[in-house]
Structures are given as C-alpha cells and as structure tokens.
Coordinates of C-alpha atoms and ligand atoms in Angstrom, one line a residue:
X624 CA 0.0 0.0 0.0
X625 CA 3.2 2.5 0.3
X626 CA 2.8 2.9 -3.4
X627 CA -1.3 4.3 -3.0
X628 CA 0.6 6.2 0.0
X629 CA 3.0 8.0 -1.8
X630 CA 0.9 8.6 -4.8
X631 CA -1.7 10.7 -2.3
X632 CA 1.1 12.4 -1.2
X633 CA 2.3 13.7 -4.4
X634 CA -1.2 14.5 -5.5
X635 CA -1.2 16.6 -2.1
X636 CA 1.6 18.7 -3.3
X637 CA -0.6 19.4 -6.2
X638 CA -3.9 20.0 -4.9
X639 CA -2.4 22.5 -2.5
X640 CA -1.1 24.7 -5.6
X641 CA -4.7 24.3 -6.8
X642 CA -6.3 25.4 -3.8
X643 CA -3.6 28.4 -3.6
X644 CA -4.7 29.8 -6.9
X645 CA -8.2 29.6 -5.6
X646 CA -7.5 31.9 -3.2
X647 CA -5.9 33.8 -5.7
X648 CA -9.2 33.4 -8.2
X649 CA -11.4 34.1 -5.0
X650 CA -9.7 37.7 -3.8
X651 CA -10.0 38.2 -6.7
X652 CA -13.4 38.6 -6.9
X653 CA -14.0 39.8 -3.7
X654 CA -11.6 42.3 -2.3
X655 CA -8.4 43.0 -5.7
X656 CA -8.3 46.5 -6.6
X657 CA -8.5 47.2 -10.0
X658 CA -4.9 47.8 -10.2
X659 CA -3.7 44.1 -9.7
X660 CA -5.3 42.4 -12.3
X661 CA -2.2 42.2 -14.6
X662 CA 0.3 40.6 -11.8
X663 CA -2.9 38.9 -10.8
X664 CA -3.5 37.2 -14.3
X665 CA 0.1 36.2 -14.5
X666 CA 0.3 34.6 -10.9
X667 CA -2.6 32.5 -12.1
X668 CA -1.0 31.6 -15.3
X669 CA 2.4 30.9 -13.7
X670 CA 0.4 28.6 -10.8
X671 CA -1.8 27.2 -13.6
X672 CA 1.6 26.1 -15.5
X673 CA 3.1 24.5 -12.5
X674 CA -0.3 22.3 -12.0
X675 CA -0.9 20.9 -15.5
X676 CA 3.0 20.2 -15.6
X677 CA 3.4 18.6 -12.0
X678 CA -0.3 16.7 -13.2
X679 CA 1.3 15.3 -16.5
X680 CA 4.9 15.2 -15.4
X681 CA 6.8 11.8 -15.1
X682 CA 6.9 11.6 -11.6
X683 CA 2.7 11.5 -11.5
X684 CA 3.3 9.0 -14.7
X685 CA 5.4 6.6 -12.2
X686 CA 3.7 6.7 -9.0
X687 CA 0.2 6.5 -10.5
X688 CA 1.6 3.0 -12.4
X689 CA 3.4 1.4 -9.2
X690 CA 0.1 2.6 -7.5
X691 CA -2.0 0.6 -10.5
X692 CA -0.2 -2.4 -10.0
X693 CA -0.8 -2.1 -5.9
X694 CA -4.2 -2.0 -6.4
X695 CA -4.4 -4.8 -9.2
X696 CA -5.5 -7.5 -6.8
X697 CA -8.3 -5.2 -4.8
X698 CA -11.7 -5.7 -5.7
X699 CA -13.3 -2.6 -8.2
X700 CA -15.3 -1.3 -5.1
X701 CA -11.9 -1.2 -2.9
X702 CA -10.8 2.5 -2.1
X703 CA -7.4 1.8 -3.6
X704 CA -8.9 0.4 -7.1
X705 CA -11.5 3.9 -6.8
X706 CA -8.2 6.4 -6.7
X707 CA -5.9 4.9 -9.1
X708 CA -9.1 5.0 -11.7
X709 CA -9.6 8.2 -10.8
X710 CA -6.7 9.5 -11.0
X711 CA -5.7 7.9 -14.6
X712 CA -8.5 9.8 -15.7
X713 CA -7.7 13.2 -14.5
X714 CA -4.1 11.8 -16.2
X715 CA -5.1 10.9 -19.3
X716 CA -7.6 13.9 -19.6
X717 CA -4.8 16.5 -18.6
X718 CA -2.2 14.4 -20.7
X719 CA -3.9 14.4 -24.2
X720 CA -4.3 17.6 -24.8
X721 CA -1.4 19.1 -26.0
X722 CA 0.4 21.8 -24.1
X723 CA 0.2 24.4 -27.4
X724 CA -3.8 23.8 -27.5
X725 CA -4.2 24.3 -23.8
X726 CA -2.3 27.9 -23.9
X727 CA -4.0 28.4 -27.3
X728 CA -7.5 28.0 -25.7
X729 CA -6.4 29.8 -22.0
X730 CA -4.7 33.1 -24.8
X731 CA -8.4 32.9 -26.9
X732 CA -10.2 33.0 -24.0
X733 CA -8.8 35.3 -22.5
X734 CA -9.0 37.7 -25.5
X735 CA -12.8 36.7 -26.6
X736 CA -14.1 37.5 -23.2
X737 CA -13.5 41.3 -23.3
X738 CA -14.8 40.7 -27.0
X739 CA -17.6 39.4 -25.4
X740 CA -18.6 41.8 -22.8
X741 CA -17.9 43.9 -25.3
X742 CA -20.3 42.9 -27.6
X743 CA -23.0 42.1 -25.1
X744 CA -22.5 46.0 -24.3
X745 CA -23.1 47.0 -27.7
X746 CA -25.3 43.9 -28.4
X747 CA -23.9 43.5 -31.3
X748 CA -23.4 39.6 -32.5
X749 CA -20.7 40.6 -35.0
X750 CA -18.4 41.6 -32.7
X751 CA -18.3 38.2 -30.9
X752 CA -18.8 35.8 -33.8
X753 CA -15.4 35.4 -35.1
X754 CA -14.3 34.7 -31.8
X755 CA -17.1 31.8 -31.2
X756 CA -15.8 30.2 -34.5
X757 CA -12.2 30.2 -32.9
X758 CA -13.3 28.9 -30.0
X759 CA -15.7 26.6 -31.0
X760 CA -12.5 25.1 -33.7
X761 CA -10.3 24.9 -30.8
X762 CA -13.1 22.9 -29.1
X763 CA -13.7 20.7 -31.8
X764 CA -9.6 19.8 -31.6
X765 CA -9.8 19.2 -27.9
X766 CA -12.8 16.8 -28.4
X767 CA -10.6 14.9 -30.7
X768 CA -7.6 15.0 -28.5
X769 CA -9.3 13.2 -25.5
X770 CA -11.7 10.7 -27.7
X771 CA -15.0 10.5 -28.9
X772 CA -17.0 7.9 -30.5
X773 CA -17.8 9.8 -33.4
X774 CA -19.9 12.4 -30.8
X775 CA -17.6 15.1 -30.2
X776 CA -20.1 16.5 -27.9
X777 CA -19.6 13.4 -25.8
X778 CA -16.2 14.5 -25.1
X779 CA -16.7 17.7 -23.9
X780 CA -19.8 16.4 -21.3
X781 CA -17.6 14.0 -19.8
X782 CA -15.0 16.4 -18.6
X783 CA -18.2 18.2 -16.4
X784 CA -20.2 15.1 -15.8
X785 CA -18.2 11.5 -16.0
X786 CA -19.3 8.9 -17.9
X787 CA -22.5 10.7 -19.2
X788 CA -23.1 10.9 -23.2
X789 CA -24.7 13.2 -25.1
X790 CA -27.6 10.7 -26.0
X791 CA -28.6 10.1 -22.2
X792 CA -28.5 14.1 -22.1
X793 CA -31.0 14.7 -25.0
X794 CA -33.5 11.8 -23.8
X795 CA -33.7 13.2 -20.3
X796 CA -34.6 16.6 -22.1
X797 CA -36.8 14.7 -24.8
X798 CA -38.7 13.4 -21.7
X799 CA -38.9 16.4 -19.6
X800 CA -39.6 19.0 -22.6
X801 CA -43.6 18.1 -23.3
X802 CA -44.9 18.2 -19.8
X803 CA -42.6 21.6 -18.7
X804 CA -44.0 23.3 -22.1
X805 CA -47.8 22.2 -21.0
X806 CA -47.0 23.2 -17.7
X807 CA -45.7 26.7 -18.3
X808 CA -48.8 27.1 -20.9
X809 CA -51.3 26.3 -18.5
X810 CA -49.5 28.7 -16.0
X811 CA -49.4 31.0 -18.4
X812 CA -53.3 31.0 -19.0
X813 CA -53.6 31.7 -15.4
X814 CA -52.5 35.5 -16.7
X815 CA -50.0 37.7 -15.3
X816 CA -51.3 38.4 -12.6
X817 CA -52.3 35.0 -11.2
X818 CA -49.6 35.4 -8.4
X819 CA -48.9 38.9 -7.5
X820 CA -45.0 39.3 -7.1
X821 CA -44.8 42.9 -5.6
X822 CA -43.8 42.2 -2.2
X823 CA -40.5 40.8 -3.6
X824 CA -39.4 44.1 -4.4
X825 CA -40.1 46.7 -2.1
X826 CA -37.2 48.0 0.1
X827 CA -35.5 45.6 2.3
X828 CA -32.3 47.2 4.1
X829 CA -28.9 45.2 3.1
X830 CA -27.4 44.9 6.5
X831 CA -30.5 43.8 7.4
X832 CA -30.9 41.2 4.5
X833 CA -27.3 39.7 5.3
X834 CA -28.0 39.5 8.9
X835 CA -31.0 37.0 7.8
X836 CA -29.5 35.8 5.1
X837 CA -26.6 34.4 8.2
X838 CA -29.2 33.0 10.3
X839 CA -30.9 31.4 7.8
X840 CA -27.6 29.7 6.4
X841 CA -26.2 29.0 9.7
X842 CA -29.5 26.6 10.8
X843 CA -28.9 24.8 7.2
X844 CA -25.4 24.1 8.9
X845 CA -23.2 26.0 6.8
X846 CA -20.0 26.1 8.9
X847 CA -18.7 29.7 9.7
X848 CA -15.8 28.2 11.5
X849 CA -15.0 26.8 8.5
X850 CA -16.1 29.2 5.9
X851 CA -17.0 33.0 5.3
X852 CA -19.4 35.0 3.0
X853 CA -18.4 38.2 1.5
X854 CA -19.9 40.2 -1.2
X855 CA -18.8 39.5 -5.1
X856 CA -20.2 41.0 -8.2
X857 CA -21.1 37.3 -9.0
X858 CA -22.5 35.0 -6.6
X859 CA -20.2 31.7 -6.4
X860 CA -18.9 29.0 -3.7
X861 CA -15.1 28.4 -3.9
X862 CA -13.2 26.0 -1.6
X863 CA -9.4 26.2 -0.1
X864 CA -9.8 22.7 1.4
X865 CA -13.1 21.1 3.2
X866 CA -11.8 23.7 6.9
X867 CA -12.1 27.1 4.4
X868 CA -15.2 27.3 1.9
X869 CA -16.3 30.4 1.3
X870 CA -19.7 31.8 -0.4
X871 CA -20.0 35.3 -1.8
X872 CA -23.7 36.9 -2.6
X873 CA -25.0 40.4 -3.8
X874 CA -27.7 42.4 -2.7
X875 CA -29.9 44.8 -4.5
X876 CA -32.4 46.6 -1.9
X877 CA -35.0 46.3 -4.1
X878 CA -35.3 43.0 -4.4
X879 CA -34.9 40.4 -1.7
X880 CA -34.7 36.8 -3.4
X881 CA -31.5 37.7 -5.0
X882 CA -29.0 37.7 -1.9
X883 CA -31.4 35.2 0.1
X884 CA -31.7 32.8 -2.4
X885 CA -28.2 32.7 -4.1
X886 CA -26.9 32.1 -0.3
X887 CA -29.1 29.6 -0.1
X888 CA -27.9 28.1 -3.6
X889 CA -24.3 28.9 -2.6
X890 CA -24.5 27.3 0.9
X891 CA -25.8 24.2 -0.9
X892 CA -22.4 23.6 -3.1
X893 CA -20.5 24.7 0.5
X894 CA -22.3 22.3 2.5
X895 CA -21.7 19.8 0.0
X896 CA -17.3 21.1 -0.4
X897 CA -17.3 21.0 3.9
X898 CA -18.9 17.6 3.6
X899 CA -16.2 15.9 1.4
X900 CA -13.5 15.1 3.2
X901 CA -14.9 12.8 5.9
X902 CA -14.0 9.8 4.0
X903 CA -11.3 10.8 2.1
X904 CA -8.5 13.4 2.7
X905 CA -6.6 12.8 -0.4
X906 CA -7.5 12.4 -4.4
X907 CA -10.9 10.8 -4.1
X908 CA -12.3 13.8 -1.7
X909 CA -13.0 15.9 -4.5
X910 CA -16.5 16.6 -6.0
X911 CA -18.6 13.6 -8.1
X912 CA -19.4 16.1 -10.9
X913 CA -20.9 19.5 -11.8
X914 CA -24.4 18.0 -12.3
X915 CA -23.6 16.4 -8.4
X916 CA -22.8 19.3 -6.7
X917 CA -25.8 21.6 -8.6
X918 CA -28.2 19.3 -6.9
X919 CA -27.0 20.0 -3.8
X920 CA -27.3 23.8 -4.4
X921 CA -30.8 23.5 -6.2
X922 CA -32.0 21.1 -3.7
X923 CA -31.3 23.4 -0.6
X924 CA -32.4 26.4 -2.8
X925 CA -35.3 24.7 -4.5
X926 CA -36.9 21.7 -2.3
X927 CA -36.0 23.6 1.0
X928 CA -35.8 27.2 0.6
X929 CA -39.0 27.9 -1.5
X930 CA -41.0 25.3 0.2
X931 CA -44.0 25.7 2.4
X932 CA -42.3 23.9 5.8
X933 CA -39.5 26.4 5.3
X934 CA -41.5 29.6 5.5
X935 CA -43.3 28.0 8.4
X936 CA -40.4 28.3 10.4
X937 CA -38.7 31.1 8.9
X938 CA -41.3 33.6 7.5
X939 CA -42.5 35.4 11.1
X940 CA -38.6 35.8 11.5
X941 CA -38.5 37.3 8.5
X942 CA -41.4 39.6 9.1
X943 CA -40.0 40.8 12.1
X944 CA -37.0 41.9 10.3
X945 CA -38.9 44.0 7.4
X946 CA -42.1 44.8 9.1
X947 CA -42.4 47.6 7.1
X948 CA -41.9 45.3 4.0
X949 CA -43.8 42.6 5.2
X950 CA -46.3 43.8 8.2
X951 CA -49.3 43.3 5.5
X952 CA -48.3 40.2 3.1
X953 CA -49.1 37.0 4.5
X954 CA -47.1 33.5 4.7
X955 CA -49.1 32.0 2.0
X956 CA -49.0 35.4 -0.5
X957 CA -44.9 35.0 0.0
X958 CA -45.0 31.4 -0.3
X959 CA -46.9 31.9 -3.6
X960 CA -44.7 35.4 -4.4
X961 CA -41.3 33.1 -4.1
X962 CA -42.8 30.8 -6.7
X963 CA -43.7 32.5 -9.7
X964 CA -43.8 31.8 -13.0
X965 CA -43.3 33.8 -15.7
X966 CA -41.5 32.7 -18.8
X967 CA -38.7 35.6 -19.5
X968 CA -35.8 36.1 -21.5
X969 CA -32.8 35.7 -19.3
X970 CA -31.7 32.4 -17.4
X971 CA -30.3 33.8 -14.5
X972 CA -33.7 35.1 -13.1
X973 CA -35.4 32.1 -14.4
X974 CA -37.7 30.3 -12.6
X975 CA -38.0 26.7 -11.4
X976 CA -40.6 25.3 -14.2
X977 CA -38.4 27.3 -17.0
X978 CA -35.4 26.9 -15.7
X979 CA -34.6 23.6 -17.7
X980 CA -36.1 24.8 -21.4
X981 CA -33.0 27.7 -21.4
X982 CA -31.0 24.9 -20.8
X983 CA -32.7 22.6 -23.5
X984 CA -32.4 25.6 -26.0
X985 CA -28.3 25.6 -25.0
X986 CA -27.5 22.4 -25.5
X987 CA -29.9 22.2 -29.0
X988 CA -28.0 25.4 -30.0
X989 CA -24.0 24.0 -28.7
X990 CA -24.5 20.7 -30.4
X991 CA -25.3 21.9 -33.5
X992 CA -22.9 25.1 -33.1
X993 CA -19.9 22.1 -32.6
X994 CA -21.7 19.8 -35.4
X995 CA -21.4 22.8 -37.8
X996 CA -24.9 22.1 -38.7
X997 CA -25.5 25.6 -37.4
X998 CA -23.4 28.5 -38.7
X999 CA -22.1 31.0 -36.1
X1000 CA -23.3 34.0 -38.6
X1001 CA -26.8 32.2 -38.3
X1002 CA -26.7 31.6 -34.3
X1003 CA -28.8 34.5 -33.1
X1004 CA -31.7 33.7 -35.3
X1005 CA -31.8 30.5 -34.6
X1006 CA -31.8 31.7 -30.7
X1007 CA -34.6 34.0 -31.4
X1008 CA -36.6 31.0 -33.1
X1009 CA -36.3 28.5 -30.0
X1010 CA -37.1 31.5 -27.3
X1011 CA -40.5 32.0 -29.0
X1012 CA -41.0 28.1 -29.7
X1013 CA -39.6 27.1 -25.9
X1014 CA -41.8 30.5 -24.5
X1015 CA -43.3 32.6 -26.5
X1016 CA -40.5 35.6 -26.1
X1017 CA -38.8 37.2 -28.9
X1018 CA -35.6 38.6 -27.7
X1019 CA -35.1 42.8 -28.4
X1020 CA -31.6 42.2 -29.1
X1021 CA -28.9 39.7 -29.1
X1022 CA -27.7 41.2 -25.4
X1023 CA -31.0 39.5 -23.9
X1024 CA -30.8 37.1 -26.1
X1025 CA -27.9 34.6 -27.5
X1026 CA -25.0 36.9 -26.0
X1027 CA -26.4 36.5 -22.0
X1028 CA -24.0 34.2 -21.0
X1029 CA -20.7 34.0 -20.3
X1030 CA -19.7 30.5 -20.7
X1031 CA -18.8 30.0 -24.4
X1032 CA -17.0 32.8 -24.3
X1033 CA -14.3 31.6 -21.8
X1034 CA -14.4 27.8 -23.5
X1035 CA -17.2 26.4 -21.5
X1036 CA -19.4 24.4 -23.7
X1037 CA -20.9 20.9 -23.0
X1038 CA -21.2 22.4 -19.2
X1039 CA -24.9 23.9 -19.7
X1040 CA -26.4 20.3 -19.4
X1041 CA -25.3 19.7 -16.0
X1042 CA -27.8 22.3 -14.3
X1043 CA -31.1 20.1 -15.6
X1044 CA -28.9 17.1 -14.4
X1045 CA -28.7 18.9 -10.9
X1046 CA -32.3 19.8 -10.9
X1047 CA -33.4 16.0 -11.4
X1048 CA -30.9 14.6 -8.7
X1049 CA -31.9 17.1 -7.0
X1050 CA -35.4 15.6 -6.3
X1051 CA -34.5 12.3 -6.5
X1052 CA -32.3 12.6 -3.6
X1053 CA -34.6 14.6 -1.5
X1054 CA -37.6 11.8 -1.7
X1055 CA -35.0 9.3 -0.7
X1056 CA -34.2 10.9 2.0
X1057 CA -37.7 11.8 2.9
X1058 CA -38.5 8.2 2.4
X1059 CA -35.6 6.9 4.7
X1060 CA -36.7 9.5 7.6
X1061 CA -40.1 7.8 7.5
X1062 CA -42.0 10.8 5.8
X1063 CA -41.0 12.9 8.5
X1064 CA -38.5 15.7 6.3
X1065 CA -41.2 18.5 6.3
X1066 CA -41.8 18.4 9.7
X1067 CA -38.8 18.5 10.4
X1068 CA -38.1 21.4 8.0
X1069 CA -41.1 23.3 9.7
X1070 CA -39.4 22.9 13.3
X1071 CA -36.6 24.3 11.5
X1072 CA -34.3 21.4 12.2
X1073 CA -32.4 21.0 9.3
X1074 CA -29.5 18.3 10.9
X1075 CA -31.3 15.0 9.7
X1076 CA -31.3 16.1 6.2
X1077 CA -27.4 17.5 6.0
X1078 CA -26.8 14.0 7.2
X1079 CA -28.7 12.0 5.0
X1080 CA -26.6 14.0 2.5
X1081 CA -23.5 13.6 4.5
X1082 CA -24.1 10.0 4.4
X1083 CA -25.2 9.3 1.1
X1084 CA -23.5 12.1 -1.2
X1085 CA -21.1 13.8 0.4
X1086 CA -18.9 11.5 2.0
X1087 CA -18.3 9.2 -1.3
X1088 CA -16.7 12.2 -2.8
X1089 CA -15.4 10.9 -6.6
X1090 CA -15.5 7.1 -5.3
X1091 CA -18.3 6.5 -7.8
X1092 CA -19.2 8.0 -10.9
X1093 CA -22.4 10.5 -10.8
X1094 CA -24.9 8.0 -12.5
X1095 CA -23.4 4.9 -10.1
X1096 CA -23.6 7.7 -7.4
X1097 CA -27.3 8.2 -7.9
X1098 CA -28.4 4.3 -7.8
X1099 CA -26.4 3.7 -4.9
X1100 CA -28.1 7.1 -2.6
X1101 CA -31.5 7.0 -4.7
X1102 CA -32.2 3.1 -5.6
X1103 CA -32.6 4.2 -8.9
X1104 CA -30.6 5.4 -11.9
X1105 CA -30.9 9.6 -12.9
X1106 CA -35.0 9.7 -13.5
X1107 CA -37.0 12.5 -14.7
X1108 CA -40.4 11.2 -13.5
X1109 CA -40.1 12.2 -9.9
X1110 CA -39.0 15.5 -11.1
X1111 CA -42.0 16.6 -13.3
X1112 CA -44.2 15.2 -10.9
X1113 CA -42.3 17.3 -8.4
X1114 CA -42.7 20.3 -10.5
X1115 CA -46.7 19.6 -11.2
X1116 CA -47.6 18.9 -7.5
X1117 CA -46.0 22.0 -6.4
X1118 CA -47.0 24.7 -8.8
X1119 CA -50.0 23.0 -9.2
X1120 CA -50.9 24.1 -5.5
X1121 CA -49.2 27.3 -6.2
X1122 CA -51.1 28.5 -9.5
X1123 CA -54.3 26.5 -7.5
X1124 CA -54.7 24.4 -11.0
Ligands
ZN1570 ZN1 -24.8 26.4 -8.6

C-alpha cells in the first residue's frame, strides 16, 4: 500500500497549488483593486503552469503505475482500485491535450471575453462571432484530443459530468420538454397576474438582508468556523480545502430573493465542499461532478428554501425583520410570491418550471454550433426562433438574447447540461431521504431542524466524494438510476398548489 501512500502524497503537493490559486481566483473577486489584475493574471497563469505540468509530469506517470499495480488484486469497489481510476483519468484527460492547444485555448479566451462583454454591451453579435468560430475550432480539436466515439459533444460532457453521453442528455430533455411546455402554458393561462409578485421588491435594508441571510444559512449548517461570505459581483462557492469554503452573494435593496436565495444556492455547493473530506482526505475527496454538486445547491435552494415547511419556520422571523416590507403580506401570499412563473428572456432570473427549457435551447444550440450544422453568422436567429417556440419571447436584441451568458466565451461548452442534471438529482435525492426519515423531512423542515437532512446527505453524497461515478452515485443514494419522472411530478404537485390548477 506505500505505493497508493505515496501517490496521495504527491497529488497533495498538487492540490495544494490548486487550492492556492483559488485563493488567488477568490480575492479576486471579492476584495483585488483594479490595479492588480495584470500581476494577478500572471500569478494564475504561472500557478496554472506548475499544476498541469506537476499533473502530466513523469513523476505523477510513475507513481500513478506502481500505484496501479498495488491495487491490481483489490476488488473494483476497494478504495485503492477507486483512486488509481480516478486518478488515470484526470491523467489521461490532462495528458492528451497538447500543451500548445491548452495555452492556445487559456490566450483565446482570454481575449474573446473582453470581446464578449464587449459585444454584449453594444449587443452586437458581429463583434463576438469570429471569436465563437475560434473557439468553437479549438473545441472541436480538444474533443478529438481526449476521444469521442464519433460524438464530439460526448467529449466535452464528460469532462463536467463523468461517464455521461450526449444521447442520455438529450432523452432526459426529450422526456422532460412536453410536460414543462404544458406546464408553463397552462401557467401561463392563469394570466400575469395569477400570483402577485410585488412584495418581492419593495425596500429591504442590506445589512439587514445579510443578517437574515446568516441565520438562515447557519441553521442549514453551513459552517462559519470553516467558511465565510463576502460580497462579489457574482454569486459563487469556492473551496481552499473542506476547513475554508467560502460563499459570496450580492444584494440589491429592491429585491430580496437575489442575496437570500443565491446564499441559499451557494450554501448548498458549500455544504456539499465542507462535507467531502470525511472519507477521504486525499485524491478521491473531490466533488462527483458539476451535475452532483448543482443538486446540492438546487435542492437546498429549491426543495428547502422555496418550500411551504420552510416559510413556516422562517417567514414570522422574517417579518419581524422587514415589518415595514412585510407587516401586511401573508405566509401564504410570500410562499406563492417566491414561486412565480413567468417565462422571461434571461436564465439567470429564471424560474424553477423554466429553468430547464434555457437549458434545453443551450444544449440544441452547442450541439449543432460544434456539429457545424449551425453557422455561427446564423446563431442568433436561430436563438430567437427556439425563445419564441420554448416560451413565447422574442428577444429585443442579441444582449437579452444569445450573447447573455458568459460561458462560451471563456471555452465552456458541454457544461450547460449539468444544471437540468442537478435539478433532477436534485429531487431524486430529496424523496430518498424523505423516504428513509419515514416521511418525516417537512416536519422537520417546519421545526426548522435542518441536521437529519445534512446527514442524509452527508451519508449518502457527500462523504463518497469521486468514489463513484455520478450515474453509479445516484443508484447507490437513490435506488434508482438519474430519473426524470419524480422531477415533473415534483414540479406539477407544487406549482399545481401554487397557480391552485
Ligand atoms: Zn450552482
């Protein structure tokens, strides 16, 4: 076992440079002024070239093969046999992709962003095409680089969500895309003003929001001895290690749900980051996948935070903080105020029934965008035609529209598919845990006792860390493999009661 010993060890030595230039990435964010973003950009390409060389050096070549054949005669469930597959993948992945693509794609990027924001500004397609055609070509070389079956989609995926195709992808969507179209049509004929959302934006005080926002994340059992928030222009979770994880959120006075929800989302992925390293300290104490650790953040955001049990507890707390806000809106017109639908052009502020369609209109669109079988010059169109098909919205302009995001621009594609994967686990997990506490989660939500749940989710998810891969993660904390029944019928009970249809 020395040789499973001393391979941790050297991966140690690496993770710590990665979890240095996360604090680098995360200050960042949070407190750089303006003036250090050139020495800060070239401390994170410097670190970022000492990782992928340490990762794909000889010395990880030789301790990861002495610590293959140590592990030959363990069984394929054994701990030792889970790391060395592991980490052959993160080696192979890191390996085939040449060193001149990788610093091709990281100087592209890098340029297309500011392109980007640029032409988002201006929303002006044009501007940002030629650099989508770049990037999308690099793409289509890395896909080749680490192997495809003739899906070079497939490729890409499996860097965000192991061992998931591109097929699975599209009949999870195929099966959730009739009923969430019905569902937002017959919300829709409920008319505008079926739930009145006003009392989600009159003035609530930002000290006053984070100071709720804290108690609210502390009784999920976010850590604080072993975490912080701070404010970001972008809401994100970012971990130095399962003692330090830190959340950032944003507040807008105007409008509550944005700062109490994201930490909500936020504390989901921390809770999951502080729950990792029960099991294992070294290589396989990392997270499953993207689509893994978005359940986590949708199912404390979603099942917990906009439910009915949760306001129970936590809405005459919340009155008492913004009784000026709140003194005349009742638990139910808030319960019903946190859930509305309304189709709308932006992701970001989408809702949970539309949620998943922008997703189903990214992947159609980055498929056939990698395929060729869509022209970049002919992208936006094609945007516009899906937004009116998907929800009856014709974008203004390309800056509401196909330029809103931020992730092809900095090389991100295949990721997209992993939210709708997060919002299925998501409900998966949360019955199964319902179901293994006897029924009794909502009750226990309404007491505001929150502990039974983290450790169902310690126990299950959490702790396994990369063991498994996502889908064999699923079966093993659900019964069942990734199913998009419970889901819709999820999303038809509740809004059902909500939209009283
Ligand atoms: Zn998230």
């Amino acid at each position: 076992m020395n040789e499973i010993i001393a391979l941790e060890a050297h991966l140690a030595d690496i993770r710590a440079l990665a979890e240095a230039a996360a604090v680098l990435g995360w200050d960042q964010q949070t407190y750089m002024p303006p003036g250090g973003a050139d020495s800060r950009a070239a401390q994170m390409a410097a670190l970022s070239t000492v990782i992928h060389e340490k990762m794909t050096g000889p010395e990880t070549a030789r301790r990861l093969d002495a610590a293959e054949a140590a592990a030959r005669g363990d069984g394929p469930d054994s701990d030792a046999a889970a790391l060395v597959r592991v980490v052959r993948r993160d080696f192979d992945q890191a390996a085939k992709l040449p060193g001149n693509l990788v610093a091709e794609m990281a100087r592209v990027t890098a340029l297309a962003h500011a392109h980007w924001a640029d032409a988002r500004a201006a929303s002006d397609w044009v501007r940002f095409a030629p650099w989508l055609e770049q990037i999308l070509d690099l793409t289509r070389q890395a896909a080749d680089h680490l192997g495809h079956g003739g899906e070079r989609y497939d490729a890409l995926l499996d860097q965000y969500e192991p061992g998931t195709t591109t097929a699975e992808v599209r009949a999870l969507f195929e099966a959730i895309k009739p009923d969430t179209v019905a569902l937002v049509q017959k919300i829709a004929a409920q008319g505008p003003d079926a739930v009145d959302a006003s009392p989600l934006s009159r003035f609530y005080d930002e000290d006053k929001q984070k100071a709720f926002g804290e108690t609210v994340i502390k009784a999920l059992g976010y850590d604080f001895n072993r975490g912080r928030q701070d404010r970001a222009l972008h809401p994100f979770c970012t971990s130095f290690g399962s003692g330090d994880v830190r959340i950032t959120t944003r507040f807008d006075p105007h409008f509550l749900p944005m700062a109490l929800f994201g930490s909500i989302h936020e504390t989901g992925h921390a809770l999951y980051e502080q729950g990792l390293n029960s099991r294992y300290p070294g290589a396989l104490g990392g997270a499953a996948s993207l689509g893994v650790h978005e359940s986590q953040s949708r199912l404390w955001e979603n099942l917990v935070g906009r439910s009915r049990p949760f306001w129970n507890h936590f809405y005459a707390p919340l009155q008492a903080a913004f009784p000026d806000a709140l003194g005349g809106t009742s638990e139910d017109q808030w319960y019903r105020a946190i859930n509305r639908v309304a189709p709308s052009l932006i992701r970001v502020e989408a809702d949970e029934v539309t949620y998943n369609l922008h997703i189903l209109l990214r992947f159609e669109m980055e498929t056939a965008l990698l395929s060729g079988a869509l022209p970049v010059a002919d992208a936006p169109e094609a945007w516009n035609k899906k937004m009116e098909d998907y929800f009856g919205l014709t974008p203004p302009d390309d800056a509401a529209g196909i330029l809103q995001d931020v992730h092809w621009s900095a090389g991100l594609i295949g990721y997209f598919p992993t939210y709708t994967l997060g919002n299925i686990l998501s409900v998966q997990l949360y019955r199964q845990a319902d179901k293994d506490s006897g029924g009794g989660l909502a009750a226990q939500i309404a007491a505001g006792d929150f502990a039974p749940l983290l450790s169902w989710l310690r126990e299950n998810v959490h702790q396994w860390g990369r063991k498994f891969l996502p889908k064999d993660l699923a079966v093993r904390a659900t019964g069942g493999p990734l199913d998009p029944a419970p889901y819709l019928a999820y999303l038809q009970d509740k809004f059902g009661s909500v939209y009283r249809i």
